[in-house]
Short mmCIF file of C-alpha atoms in Angstrom, two decimals:
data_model
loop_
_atom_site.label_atom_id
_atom_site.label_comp_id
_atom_site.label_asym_id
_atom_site.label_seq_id
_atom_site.Cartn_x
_atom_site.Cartn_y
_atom_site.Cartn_z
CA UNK A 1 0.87 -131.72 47.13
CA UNK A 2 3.65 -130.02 45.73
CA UNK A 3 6.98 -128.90 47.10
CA UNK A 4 8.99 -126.30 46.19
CA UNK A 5 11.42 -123.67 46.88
CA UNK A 6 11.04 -119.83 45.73
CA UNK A 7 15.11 -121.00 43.64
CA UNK A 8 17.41 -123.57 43.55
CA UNK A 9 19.67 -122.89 46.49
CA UNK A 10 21.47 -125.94 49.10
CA UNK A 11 19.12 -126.96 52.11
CA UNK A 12 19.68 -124.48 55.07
CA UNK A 13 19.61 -125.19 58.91
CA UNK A 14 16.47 -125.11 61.04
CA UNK A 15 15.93 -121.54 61.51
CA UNK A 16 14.04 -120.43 64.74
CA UNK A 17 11.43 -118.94 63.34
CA UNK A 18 9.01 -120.20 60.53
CA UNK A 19 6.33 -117.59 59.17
CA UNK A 20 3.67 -119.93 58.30
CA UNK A 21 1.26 -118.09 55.28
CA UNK A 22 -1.48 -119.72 53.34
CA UNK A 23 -3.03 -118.12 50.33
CA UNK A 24 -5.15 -118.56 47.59
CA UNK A 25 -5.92 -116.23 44.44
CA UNK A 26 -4.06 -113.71 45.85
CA UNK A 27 -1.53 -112.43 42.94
CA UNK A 28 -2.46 -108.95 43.31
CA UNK A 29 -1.32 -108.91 47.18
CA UNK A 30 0.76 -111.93 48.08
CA UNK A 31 3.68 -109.57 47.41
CA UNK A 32 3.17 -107.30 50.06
CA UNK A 33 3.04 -109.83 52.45
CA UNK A 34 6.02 -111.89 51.62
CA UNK A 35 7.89 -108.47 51.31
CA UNK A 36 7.52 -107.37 54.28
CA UNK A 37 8.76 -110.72 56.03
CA UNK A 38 11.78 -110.85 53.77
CA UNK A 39 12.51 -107.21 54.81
CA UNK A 40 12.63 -108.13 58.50
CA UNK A 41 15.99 -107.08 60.46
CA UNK A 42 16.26 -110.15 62.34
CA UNK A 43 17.12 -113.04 59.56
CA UNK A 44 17.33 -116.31 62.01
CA UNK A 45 13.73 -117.47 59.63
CA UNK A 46 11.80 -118.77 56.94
CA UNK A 47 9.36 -118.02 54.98
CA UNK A 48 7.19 -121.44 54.36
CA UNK A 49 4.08 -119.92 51.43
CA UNK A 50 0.80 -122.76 51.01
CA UNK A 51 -0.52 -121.72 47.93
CA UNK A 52 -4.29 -123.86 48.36
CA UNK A 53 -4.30 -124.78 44.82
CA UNK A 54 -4.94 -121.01 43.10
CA UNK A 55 -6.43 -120.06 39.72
CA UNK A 56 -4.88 -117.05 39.33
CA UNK A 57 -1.07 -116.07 38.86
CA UNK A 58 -0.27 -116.18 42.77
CA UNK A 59 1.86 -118.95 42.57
CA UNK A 60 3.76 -117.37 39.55
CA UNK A 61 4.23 -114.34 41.05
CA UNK A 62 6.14 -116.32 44.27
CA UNK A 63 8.23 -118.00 41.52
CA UNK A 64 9.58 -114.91 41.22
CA UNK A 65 11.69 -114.71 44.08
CA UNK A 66 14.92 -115.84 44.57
CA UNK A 67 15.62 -115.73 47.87
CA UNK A 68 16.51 -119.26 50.06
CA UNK A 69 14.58 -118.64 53.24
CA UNK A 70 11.38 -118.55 51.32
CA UNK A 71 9.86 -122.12 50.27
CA UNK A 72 6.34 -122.56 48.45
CA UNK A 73 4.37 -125.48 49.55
CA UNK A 74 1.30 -126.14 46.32
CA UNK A 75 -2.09 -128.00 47.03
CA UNK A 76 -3.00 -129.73 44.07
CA UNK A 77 -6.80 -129.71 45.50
CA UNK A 78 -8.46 -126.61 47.43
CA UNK A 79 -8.87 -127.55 50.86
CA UNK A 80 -9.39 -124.85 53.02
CA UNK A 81 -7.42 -122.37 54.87
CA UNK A 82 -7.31 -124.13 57.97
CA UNK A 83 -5.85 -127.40 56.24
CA UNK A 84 -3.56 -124.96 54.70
CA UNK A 85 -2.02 -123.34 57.65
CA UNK A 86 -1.78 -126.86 59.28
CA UNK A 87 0.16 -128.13 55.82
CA UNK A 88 2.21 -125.16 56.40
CA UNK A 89 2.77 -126.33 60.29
CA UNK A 90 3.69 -129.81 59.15
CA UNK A 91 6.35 -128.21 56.41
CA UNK A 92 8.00 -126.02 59.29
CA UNK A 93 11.56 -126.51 60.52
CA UNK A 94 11.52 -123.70 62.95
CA UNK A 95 11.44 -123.88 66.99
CA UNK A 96 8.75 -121.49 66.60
CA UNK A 97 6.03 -120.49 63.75
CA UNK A 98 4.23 -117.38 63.65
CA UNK A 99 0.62 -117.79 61.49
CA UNK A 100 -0.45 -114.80 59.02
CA UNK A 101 -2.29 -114.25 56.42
CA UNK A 102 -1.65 -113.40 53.16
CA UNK A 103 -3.69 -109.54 53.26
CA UNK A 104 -1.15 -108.94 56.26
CA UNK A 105 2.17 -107.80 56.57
CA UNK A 106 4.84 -107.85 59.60
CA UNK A 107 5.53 -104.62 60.49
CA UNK A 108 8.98 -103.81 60.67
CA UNK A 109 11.00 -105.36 63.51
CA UNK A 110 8.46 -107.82 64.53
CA UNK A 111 9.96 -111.16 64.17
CA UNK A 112 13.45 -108.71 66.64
CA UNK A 113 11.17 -108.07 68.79
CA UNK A 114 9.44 -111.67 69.30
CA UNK A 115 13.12 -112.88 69.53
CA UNK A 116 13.42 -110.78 72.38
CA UNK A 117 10.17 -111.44 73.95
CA UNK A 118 10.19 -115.35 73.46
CA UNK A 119 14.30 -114.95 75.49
CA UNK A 120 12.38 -113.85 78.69
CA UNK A 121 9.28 -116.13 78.54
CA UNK A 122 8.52 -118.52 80.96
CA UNK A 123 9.46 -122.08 79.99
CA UNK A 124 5.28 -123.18 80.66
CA UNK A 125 4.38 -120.76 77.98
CA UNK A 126 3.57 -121.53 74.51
CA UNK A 127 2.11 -119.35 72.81
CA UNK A 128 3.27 -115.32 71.91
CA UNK A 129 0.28 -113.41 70.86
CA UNK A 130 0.56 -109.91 69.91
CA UNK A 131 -1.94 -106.66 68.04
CA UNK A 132 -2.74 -106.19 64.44
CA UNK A 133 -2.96 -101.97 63.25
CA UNK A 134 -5.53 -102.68 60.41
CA UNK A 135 -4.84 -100.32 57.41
CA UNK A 136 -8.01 -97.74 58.46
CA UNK A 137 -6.16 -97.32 61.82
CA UNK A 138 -8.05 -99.49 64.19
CA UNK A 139 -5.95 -101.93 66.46
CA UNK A 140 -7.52 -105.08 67.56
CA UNK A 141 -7.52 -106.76 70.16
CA UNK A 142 -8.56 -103.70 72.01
CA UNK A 143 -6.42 -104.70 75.10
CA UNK A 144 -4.37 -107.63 76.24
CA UNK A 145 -4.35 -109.21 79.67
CA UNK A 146 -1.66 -108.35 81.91
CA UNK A 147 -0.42 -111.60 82.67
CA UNK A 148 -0.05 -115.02 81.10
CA UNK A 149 -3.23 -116.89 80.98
CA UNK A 150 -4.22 -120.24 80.47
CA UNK A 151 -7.42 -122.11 79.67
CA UNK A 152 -10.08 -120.43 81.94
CA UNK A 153 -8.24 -116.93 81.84
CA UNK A 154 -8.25 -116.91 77.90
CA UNK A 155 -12.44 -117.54 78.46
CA UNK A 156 -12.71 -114.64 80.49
CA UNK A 157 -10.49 -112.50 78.51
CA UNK A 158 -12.52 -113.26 75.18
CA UNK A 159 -15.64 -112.26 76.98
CA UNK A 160 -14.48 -109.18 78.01
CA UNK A 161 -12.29 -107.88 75.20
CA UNK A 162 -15.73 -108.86 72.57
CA UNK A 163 -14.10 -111.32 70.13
CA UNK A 164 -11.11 -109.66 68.37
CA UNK A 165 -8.24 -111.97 68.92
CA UNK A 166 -4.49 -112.02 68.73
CA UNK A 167 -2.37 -113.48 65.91
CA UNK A 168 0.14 -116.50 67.24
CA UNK A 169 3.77 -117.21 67.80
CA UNK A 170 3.42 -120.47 68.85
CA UNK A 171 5.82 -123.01 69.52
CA UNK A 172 6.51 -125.85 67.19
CA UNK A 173 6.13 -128.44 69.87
CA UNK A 174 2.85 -126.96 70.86
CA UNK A 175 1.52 -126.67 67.36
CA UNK A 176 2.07 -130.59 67.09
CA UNK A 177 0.00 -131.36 70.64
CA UNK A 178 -2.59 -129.17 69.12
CA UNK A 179 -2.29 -128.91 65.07
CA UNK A 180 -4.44 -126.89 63.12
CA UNK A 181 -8.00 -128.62 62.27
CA UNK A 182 -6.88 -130.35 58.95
CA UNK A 183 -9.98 -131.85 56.61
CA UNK A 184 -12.28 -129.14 57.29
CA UNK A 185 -13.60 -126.48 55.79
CA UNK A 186 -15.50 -123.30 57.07
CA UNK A 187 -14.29 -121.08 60.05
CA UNK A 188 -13.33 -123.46 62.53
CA UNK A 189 -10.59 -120.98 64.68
CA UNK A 190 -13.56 -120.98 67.70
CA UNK A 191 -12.40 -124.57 68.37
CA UNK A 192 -9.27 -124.55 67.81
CA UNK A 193 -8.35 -121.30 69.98
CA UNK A 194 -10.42 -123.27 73.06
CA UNK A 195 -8.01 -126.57 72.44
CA UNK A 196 -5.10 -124.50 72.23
CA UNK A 197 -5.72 -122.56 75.46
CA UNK A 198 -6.85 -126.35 77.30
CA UNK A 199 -3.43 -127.63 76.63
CA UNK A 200 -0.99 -124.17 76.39
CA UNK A 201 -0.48 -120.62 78.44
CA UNK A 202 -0.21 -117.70 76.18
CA UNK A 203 1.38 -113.80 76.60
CA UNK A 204 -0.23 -111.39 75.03
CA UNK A 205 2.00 -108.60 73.96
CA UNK A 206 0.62 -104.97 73.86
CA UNK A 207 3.00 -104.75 70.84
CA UNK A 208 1.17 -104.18 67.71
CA UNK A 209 3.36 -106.32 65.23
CA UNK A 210 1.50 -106.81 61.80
CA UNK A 211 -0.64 -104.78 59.54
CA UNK A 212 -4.17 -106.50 58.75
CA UNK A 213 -5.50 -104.99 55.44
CA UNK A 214 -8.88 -105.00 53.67
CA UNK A 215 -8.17 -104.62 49.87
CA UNK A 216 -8.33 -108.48 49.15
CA UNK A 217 -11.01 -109.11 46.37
CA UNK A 218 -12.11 -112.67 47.74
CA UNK A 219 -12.23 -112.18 51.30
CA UNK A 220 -14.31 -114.72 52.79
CA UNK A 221 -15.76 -112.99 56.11
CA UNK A 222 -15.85 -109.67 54.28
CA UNK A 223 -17.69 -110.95 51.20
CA UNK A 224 -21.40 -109.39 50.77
CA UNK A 225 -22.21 -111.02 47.56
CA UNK A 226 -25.49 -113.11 48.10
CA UNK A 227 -24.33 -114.99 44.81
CA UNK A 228 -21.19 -115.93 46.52
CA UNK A 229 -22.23 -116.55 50.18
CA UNK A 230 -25.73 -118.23 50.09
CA UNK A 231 -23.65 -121.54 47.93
CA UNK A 232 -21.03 -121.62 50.09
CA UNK A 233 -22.71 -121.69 53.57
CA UNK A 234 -25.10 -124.64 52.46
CA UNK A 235 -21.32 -126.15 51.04
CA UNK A 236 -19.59 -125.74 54.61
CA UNK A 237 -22.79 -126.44 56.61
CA UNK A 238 -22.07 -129.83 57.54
CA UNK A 239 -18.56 -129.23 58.90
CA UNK A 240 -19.41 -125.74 60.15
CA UNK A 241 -21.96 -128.03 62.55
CA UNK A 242 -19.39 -130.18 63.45
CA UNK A 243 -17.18 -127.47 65.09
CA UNK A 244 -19.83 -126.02 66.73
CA UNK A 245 -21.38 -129.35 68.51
CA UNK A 246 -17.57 -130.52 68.78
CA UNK A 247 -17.03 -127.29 70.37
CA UNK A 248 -19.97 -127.21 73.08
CA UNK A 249 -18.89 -130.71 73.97
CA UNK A 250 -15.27 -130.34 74.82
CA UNK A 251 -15.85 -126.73 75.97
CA UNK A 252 -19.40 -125.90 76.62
CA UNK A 253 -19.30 -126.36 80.65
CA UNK A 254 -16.19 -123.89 80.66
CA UNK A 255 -17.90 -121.21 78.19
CA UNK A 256 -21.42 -121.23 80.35
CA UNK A 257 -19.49 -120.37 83.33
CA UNK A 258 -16.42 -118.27 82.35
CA UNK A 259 -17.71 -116.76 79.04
CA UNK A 260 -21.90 -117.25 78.90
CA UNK A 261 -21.57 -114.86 75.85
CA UNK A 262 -19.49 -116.95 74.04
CA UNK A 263 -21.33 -119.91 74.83
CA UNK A 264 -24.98 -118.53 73.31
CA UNK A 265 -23.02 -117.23 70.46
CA UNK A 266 -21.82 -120.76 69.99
CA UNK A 267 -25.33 -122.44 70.66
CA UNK A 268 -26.45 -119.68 68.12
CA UNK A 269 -23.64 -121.19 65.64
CA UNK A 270 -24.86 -124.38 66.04
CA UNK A 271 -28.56 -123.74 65.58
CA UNK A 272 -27.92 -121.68 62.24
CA UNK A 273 -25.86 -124.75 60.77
CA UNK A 274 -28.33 -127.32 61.61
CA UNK A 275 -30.85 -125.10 60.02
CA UNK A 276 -29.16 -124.63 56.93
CA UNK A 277 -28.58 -128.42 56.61
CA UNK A 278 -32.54 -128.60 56.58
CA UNK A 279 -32.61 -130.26 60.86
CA UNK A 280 -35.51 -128.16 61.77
CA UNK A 281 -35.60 -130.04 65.02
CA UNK A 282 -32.25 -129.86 66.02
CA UNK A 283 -31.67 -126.42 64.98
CA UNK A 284 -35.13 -125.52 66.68
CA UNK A 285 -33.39 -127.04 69.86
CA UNK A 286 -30.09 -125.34 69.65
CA UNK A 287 -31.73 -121.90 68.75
CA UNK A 288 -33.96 -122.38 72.55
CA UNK A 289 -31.13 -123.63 74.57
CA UNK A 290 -29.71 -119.88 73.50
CA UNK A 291 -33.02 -117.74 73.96
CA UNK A 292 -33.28 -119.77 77.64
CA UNK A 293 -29.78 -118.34 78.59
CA UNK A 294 -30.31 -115.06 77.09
CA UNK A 295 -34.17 -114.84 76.31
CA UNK A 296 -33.32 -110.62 75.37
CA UNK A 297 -30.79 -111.51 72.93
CA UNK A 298 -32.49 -110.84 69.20
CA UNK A 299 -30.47 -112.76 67.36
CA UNK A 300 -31.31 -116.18 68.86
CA UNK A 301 -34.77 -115.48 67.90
CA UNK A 302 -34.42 -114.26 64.47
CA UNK A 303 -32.56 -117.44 63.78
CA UNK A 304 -35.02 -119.52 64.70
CA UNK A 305 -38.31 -117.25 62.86
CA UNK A 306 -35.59 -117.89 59.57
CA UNK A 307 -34.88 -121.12 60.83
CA UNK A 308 -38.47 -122.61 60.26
CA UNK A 309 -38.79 -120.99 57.27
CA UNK A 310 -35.49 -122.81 55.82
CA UNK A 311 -32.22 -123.36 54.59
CA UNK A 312 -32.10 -120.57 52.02
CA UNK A 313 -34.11 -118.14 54.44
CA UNK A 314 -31.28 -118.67 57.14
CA UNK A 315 -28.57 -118.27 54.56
CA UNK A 316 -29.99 -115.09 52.71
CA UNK A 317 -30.54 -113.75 56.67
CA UNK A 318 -26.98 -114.16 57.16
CA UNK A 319 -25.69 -112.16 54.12
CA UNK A 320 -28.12 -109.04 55.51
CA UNK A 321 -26.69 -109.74 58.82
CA UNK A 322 -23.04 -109.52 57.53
CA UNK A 323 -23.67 -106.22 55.83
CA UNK A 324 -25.62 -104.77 58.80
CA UNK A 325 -22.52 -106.10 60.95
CA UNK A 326 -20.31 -104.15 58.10
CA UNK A 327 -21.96 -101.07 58.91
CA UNK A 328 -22.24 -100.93 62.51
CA UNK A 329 -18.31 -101.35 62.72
CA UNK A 330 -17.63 -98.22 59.97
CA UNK A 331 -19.87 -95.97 62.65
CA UNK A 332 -17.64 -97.15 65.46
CA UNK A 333 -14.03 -95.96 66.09
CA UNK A 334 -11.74 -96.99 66.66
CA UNK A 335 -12.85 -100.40 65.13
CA UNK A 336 -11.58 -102.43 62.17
CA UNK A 337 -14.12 -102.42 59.67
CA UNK A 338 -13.12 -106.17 59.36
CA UNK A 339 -13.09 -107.36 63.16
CA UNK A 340 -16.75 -108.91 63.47
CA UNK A 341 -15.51 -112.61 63.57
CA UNK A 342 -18.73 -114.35 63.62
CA UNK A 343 -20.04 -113.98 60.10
CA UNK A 344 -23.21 -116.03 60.96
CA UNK A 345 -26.65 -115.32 62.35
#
């Protein structure tokens, strides 16, 4: 792992904020996004870049800049982007870090008006969550709860709201009881959003501070390319399965009775990764434990009909069910036509 700043400059105090980005092949957009946090009026900051080992020019083009408050933190492996944002925790010297990604920008003003938010919070509060405008006009999450909420509230609130969820502010302190899930690959935020909430309150702000935008060429959740996909979700199978079981473990008693949604989605999760790791018998298990709790819900048993047919079958199932997802959301409005979160059968 490589550190380095954006220029040459002297070391400069802890700031109070630390906008935490990992990226990787993006040197047609990571401009846009470090742009707009170098533009922000309030300059108490910086700006800490985890470039996961790109191919492409995206760590030449932050070379570029010459500006102190930005530093550029290089992988010399690809491991992921939640190992990235947590290499990006570990590098940050502010009291608080905000988490984006690189296809976002902070909208003007956002990290003034977090200052002035974070002033009047409540000293058992960790976490500042706030809305996303995503660039075809839909704002997600679709509302906020009124109130701080802790582990049980943020359970209920996902259930209701459907799944979009909040980017962080997050204090440092809190990020280090709770760090990003380092060693991993695959989309492991279902897990660590439930052992965030166990151990910190958040506020959601009906603010809608950052721009979420869908013109990245290698988008993971909204790739459609069978060529790409089908490879990569036998690749992150095994930890994919991990976080699920992990997550019905530490969590499962608390999702059947405060978000039963969530927690067949998650049995669901599980069944599709044991399948495409070839566990007909586990996966089999997993896919009944979520047609008992919701015997109407279709999904459960199309997974397991692909299921017992195989790996590939469950994999190529999941590509058709991402474009079908892609569609539904472009018919809705408003909606993101990026928001569905679970990618997976």
């Amino acid at each position: 792992m490589v550190r380095e700043p954006a220029g040459t400059f002297a070391p400069l105090p802890a700031p109070f904020f630390s906008v935490v980005v990992p990226t990787y092949n993006r040197e047609g957009i990571i401009g846009r996004c470090v742009d707009s946090c170098l533009a922000q009026t309030y300059e108490d900051f910086e700006l800490v870049v985890v470039d996961d080992c790109s191919e492409d020019g995206t760590v030449a083009a932050l070379r570029r800049y010459d500006d102190p408050r930005l530093r550029v933190v290089v992988h010399d492996a690809n491991q992921g982007i939640n190992p990235s944002r947590q290499t990006g925790a570990e590098n940050a010297r502010g009291e608080w870090v905000v988490v984006i990604d690189s296809d976002w920008e902070l909208m003007p003003g956002a990290l003034a008006r977090l200052r002035e938010i974070i002033a009047g919070l409540p000293e058992d509060v960790g976490v500042v969550r706030f809305r996303l405008v995503w660039d075809d006009g839909g704002v997600t999450p679709r509302f906020t709860p009124e109130e701080p909420i802790g582990y049980e509230g943020r359970i209920q609130w996902a259930e209701a709201e459907g799944g979009h969820d909040s980017p962080h502010c997050i204090r440092r302190s809190a990020l280090q009881r709770t760090p990003f899930i380092a060693g991993r690959r695959g989309a492991l935020e279902s897990l660590f959003e439930l052992d965030l909430a166990a151990a910190e309150k958040s506020l959601y702000v009906d603010d809608v501070l950052g721009m979420e935008h869908t013109d990245a060429p290698n988008s993971w959740l909204r790739s459609f390319s069978a060529e790409e996909l089908v490879p990569r979700l036998l690749r992150e199978a095994p930890d994919m399965l991990w976080m699920a079981e992990t997550t019905l473990a530490r969590h499962g008693a608390a999702l059947r009775r405060y978000g039963p949604r969530q927690y067949t989605t998650m049995l669901r999760v599980a069944a599709v990764q044991a399948f495409l790791l070839g566990q007909r018998g586990k996966g089999s298990r997993y896919a009944l434990t979520s047609i008992r709790h919701r015997p109407l819900e279709p999904l459960a048993w199309v997974t397991l009909m692909l299921g017992l047919l195989g790996p590939r079958a469950v994999a190529h199932g999941t590509v058709v069910f991402r474009r079908f997802s892609a569609w539904r959301n472009r018919r809705r409005s408003p909606a993101p036509s990026g928001g569905v979160r679970d990618a997976s059968l």
